[in-house]
Short mmCIF file of C-alpha atoms in Angstrom, two decimals:
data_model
loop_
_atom_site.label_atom_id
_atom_site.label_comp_id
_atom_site.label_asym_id
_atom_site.label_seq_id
_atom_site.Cartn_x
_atom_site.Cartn_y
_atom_site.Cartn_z
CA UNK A 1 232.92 143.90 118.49
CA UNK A 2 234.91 146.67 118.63
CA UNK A 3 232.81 150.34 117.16
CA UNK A 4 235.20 151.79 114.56
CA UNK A 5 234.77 152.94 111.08
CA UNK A 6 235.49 149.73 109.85
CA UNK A 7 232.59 147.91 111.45
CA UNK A 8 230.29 150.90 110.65
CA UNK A 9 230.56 150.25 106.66
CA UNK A 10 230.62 146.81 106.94
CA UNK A 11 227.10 147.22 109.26
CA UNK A 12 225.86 149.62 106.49
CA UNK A 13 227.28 147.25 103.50
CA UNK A 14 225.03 144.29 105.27
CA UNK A 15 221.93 146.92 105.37
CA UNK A 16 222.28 147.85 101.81
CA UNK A 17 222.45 144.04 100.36
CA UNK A 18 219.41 142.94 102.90
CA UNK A 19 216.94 146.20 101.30
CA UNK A 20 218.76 144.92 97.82
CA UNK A 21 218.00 141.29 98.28
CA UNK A 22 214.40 142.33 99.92
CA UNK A 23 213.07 144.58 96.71
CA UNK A 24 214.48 141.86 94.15
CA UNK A 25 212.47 139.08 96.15
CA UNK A 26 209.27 141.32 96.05
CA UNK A 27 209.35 142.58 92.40
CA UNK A 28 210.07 138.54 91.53
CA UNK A 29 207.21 137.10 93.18
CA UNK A 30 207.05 133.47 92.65
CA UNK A 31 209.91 133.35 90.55
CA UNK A 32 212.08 134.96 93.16
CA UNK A 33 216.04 134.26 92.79
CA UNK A 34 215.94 134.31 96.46
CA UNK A 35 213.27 131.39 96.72
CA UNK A 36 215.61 128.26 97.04
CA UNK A 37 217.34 130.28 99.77
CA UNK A 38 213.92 130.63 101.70
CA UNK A 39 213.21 127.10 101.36
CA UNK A 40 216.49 125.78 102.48
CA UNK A 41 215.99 127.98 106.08
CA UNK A 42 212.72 126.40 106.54
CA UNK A 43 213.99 123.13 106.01
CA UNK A 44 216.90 123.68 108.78
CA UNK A 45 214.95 125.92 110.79
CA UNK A 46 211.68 124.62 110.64
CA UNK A 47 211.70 121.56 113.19
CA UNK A 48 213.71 124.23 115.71
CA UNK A 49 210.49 126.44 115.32
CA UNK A 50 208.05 123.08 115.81
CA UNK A 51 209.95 121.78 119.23
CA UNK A 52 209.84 125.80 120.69
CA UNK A 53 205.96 125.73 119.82
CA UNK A 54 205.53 122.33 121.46
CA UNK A 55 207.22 123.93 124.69
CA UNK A 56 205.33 126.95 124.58
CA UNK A 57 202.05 125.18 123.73
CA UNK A 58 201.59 123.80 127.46
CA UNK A 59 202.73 126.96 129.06
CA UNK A 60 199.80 128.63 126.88
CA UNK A 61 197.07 125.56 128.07
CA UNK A 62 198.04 126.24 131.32
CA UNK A 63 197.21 130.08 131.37
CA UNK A 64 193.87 129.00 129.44
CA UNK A 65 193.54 126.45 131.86
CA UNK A 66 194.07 129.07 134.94
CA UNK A 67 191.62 131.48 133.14
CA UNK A 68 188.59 129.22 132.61
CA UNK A 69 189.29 127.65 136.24
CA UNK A 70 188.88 130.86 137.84
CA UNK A 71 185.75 131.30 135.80
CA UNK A 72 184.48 128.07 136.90
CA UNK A 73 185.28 128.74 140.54
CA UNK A 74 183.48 132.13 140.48
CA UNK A 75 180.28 130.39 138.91
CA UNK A 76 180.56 127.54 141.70
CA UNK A 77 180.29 130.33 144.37
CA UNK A 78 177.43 131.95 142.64
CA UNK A 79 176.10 128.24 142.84
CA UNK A 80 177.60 127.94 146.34
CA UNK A 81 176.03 130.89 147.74
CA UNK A 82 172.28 130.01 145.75
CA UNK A 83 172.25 126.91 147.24
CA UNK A 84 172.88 128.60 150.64
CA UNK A 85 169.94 131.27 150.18
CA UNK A 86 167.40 128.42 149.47
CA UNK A 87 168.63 126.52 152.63
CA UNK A 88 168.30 129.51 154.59
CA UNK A 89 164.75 130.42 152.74
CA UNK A 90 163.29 126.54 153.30
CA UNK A 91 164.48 126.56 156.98
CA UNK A 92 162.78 130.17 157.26
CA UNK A 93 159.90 128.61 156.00
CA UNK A 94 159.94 125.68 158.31
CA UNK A 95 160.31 127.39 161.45
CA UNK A 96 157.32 129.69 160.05
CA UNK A 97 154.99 126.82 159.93
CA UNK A 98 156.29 125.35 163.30
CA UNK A 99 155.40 128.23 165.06
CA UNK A 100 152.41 128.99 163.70
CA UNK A 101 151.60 125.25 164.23
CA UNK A 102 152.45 126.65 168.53
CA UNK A 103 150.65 129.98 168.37
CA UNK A 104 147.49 127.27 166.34
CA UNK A 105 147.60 125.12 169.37
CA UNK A 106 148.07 128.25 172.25
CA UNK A 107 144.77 129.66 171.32
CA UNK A 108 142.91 126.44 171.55
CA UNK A 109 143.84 125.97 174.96
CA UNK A 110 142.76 129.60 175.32
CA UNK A 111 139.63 129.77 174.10
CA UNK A 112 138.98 126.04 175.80
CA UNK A 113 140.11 127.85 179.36
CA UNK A 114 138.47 131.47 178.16
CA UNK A 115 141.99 132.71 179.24
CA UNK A 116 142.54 136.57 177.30
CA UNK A 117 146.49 135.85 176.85
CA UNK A 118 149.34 138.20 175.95
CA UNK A 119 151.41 135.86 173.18
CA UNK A 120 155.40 136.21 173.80
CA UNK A 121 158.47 134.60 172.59
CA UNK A 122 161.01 133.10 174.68
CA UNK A 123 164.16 135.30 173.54
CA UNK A 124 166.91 133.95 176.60
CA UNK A 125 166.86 130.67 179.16
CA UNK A 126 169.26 130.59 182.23
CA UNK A 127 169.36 131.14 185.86
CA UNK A 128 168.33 134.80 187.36
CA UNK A 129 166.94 136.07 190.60
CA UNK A 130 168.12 132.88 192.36
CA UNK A 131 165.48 130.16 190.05
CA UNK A 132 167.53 127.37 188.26
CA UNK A 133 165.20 126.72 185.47
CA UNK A 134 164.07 130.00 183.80
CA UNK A 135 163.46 131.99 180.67
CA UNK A 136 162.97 135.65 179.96
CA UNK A 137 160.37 136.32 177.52
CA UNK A 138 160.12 139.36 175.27
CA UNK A 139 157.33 141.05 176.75
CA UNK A 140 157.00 143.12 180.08
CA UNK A 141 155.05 145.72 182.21
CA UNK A 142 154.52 147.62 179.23
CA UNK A 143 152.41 145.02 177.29
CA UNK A 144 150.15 144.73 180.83
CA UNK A 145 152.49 141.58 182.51
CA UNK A 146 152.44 141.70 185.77
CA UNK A 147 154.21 139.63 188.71
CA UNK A 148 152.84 136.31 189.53
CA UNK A 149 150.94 135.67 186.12
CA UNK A 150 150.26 132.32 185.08
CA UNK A 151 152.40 131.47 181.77
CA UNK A 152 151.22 128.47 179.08
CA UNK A 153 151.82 127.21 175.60
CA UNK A 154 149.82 125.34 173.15
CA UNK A 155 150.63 121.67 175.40
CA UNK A 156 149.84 123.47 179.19
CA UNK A 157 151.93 124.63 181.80
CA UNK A 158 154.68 126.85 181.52
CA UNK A 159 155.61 128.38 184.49
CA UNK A 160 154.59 131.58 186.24
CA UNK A 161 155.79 135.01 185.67
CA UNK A 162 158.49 136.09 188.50
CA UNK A 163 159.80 139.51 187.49
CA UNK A 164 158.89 142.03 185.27
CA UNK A 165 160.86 144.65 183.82
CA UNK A 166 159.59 147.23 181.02
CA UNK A 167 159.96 145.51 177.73
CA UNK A 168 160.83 141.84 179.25
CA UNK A 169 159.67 139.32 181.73
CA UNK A 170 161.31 136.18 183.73
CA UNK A 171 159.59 133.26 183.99
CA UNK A 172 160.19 130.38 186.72
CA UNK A 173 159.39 127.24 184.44
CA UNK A 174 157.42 124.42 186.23
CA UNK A 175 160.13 121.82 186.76
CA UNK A 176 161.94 123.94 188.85
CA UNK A 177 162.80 122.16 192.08
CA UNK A 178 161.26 125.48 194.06
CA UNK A 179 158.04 125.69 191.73
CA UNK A 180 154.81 124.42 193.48
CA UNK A 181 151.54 124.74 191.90
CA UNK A 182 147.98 122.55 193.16
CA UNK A 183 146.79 120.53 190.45
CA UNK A 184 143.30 118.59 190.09
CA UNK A 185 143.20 114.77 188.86
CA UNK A 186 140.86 114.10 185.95
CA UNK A 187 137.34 113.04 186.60
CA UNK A 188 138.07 112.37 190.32
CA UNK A 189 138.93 115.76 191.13
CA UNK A 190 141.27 114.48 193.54
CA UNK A 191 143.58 117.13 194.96
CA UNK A 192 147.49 117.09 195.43
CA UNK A 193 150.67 119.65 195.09
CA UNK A 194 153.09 118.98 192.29
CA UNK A 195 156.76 119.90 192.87
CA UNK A 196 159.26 120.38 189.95
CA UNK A 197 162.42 117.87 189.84
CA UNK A 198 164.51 119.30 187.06
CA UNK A 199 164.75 117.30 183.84
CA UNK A 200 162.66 114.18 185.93
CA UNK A 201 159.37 113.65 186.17
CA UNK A 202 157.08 115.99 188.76
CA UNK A 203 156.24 114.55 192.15
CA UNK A 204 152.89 115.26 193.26
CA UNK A 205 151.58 114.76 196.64
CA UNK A 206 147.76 113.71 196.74
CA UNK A 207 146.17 114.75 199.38
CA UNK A 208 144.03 111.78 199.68
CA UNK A 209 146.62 108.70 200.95
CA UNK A 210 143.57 106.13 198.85
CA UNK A 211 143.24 108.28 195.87
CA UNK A 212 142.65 105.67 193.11
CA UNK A 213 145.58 106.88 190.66
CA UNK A 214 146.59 104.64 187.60
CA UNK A 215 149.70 105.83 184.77
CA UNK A 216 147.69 107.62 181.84
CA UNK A 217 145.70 109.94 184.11
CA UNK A 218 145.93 113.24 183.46
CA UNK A 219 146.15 116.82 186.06
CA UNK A 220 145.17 119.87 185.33
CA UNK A 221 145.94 123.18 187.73
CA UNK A 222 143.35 123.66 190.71
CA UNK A 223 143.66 127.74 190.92
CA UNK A 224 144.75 129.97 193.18
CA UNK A 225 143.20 132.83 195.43
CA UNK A 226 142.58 135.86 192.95
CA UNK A 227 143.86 133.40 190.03
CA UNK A 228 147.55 134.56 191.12
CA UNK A 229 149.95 132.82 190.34
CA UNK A 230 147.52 130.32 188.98
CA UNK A 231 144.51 130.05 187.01
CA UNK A 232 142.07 127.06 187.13
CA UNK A 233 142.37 124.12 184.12
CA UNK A 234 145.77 124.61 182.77
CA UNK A 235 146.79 121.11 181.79
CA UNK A 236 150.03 120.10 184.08
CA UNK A 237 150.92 116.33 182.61
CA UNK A 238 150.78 112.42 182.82
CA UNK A 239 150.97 109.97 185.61
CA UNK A 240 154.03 107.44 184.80
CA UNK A 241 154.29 106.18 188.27
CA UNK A 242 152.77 105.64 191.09
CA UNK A 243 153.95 104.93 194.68
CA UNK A 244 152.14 102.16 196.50
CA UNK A 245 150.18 103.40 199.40
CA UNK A 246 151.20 102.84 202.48
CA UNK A 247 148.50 104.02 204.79
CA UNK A 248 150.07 107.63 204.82
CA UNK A 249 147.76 110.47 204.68
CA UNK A 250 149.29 111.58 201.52
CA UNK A 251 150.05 109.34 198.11
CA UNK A 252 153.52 109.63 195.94
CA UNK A 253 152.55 109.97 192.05
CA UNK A 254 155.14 110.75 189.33
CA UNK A 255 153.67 112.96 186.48
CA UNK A 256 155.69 113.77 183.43
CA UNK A 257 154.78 117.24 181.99
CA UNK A 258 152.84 117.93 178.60
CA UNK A 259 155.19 120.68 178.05
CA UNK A 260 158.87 120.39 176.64
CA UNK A 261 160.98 122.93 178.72
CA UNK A 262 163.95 122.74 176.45
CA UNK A 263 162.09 123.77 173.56
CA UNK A 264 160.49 126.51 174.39
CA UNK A 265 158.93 129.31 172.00
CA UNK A 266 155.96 131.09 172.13
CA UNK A 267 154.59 131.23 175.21
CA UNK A 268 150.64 133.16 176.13
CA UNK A 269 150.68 135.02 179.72
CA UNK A 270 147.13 134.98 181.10
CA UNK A 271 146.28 138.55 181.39
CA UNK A 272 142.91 138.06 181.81
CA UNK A 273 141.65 135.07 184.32
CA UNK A 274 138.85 132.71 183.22
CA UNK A 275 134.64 133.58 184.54
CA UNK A 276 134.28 129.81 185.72
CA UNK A 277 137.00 126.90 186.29
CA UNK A 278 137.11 125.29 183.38
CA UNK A 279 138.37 122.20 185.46
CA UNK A 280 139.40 119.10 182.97
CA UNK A 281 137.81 120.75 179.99
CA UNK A 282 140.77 122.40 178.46
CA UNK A 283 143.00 118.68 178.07
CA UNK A 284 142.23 117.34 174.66
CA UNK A 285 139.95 114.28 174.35
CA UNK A 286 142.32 111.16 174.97
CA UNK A 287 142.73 108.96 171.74
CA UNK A 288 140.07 106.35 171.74
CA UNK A 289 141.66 102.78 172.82
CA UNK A 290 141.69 100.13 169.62
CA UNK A 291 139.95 97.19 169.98
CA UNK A 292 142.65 93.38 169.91
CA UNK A 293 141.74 91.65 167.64
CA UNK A 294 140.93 88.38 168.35
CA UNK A 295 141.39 85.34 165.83
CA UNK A 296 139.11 82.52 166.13
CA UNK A 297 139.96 79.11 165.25
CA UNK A 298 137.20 76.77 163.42
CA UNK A 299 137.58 73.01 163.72
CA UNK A 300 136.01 70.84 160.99
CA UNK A 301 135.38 67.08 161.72
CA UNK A 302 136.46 64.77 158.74
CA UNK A 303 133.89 62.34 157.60
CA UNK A 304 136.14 59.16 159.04
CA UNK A 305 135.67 60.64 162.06
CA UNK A 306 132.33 61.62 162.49
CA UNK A 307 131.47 57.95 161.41
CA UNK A 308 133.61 56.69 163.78
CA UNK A 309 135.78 55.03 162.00
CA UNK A 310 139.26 54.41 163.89
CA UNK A 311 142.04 56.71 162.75
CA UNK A 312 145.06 55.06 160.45
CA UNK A 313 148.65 55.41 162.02
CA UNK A 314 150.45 57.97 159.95
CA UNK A 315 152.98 55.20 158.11
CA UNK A 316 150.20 52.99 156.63
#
């Protein structure tokens, strides 16, 4: 539409009849001339308003629907992340009791052995200074460790102590294939070497070629000169095998260590050697052997045939 000055009255004509027709409706109220007018554009426009509020409507769900989802997905986190703290805090709590359960069972065999210990925690494993099977330990010259100390846990023998630096330690675990330590048989006090083999059992020479071995018993360490790198008693392992003997001046036996080498975790280093060999005394009492029971079976005569009487065949 084109702006000239005959559109401009006819714009201002339209003006002054809506402000007309507007103050007329008001002053009327109810009785309005303009009512009938009013209720004939709601009756045409009325179901046009309905079907643009039922297209709107889902558009306005949806951004309800959006809102209370991220809500829900921030209180899942919070949920999410709870969950994860009490995980965290009953796993805490686990390994807490596990290893005071280790450091429990450490200072039995101590004070069994009268070894004075230095308690460390196994912080790295891996190979150094040429040893295949060792861990370093978080506790060194500074704490009093010294080269060529003998190192245990609550179930025996660790290893030995094989360098030292200020704040940390390596120590050359017991089944490693260059680890030899002398070990005493239980009771007997028969004498032998045992020789780490890795994750297999320990071969230990006897000394005596007619030692009477059997599976089930038990070695402890025999010592060394000055207690270096070994102190008397430590309890070494199990007999699982044993070779038959062949006349030799030695005997083959098979002993499967006490100690679990891929689990280490705190560890004692015997600072201070025992006053006596405690020989066998340190290994816990073996579980006392149950009884088989036996079932016995009590036969009671009928009267027919205590009297003698001769039996009747089964189909009469």
């Amino acid at each position: 539409m084109r702006d000239t000055r005959e559109s401009r009255l006819l714009l201002v004509l339209l003006i002054a009849i809506a402000f007309a027709l507007i103050t007329v409706d008001i002053r009327a109220g109810e009785e309005s001339p303009v009512d009938g007018a009013r209720q004939a554009a709601a009756a045409v426009f009325g179901p046009v308003e309905e079907g643009v509020a039922s297209a709107v409507d889902p558009v306005a769900n949806a951004i309800g629907a959006v809102r209370d989802s991220g809500e829900r997905h921030s209180r899942i986190a919070v949920l999410e992340r709870e969950n994860a703290a009490l995980k965290a805090k009953l796993g805490s709590e686990d390994l807490t009791r596990s290893r005071i359960r280790e450091l429990d069972e450490m200072l039995k065999r101590a004070g069994s052995g009268q070894y004075g210990i230095k308690g460390a925690e196994v912080i790295a494993i891996g190979a150094a200074q040429g040893f295949s099977w060792t861990v370093t330990i978080d506790a060194g010259s500074k704490d009093g460790i010294e080269r060529d100390m003998t190192v245990l846990n609550g179930d025996g023998l660790v290893g030995r102590v094989a360098t030292v630096g200020p704040d940390t330690a390596t120590v050359v675990l017991a089944n490693d294939p260059d680890f030899t330590v002398g070990t005493r048989l239980e009771k007997t006090g028969e004498l032998g070497f045992a020789t780490g083999q890795g994750d297999r059992a320990l071969s230990v020479q006897m000394l005596n070629g007619k030692a009477k071995v059997a599976p089930g018993d038990r070695l402890v360490t025999f010592g060394s000169r000055g207690n270096k790198p070994f102190v008397p008693g430590v309890p070494i392992g199990e007999v699982v095998k044993v070779d038959p003997a062949r006349g030799d001046l030695t005997r083959t036996v098979w002993v499967r260590p006490f100690v679990g080498f891929s689990r280490l975790d705190i560890v004692g280093v015997v600072v201070v050697p025992p006053r006596e060999d405690p020989r066998d005394t340190v290994l816990p009492p073996k579980p006392a052997v149950q009884p088989t029971p036996t079932v016995t079976v009590t036969v009671t005569p009928s009267p027919a045939a205590s009297a003698g009487a001769p039996a009747k065949p089964a189909d009469e």
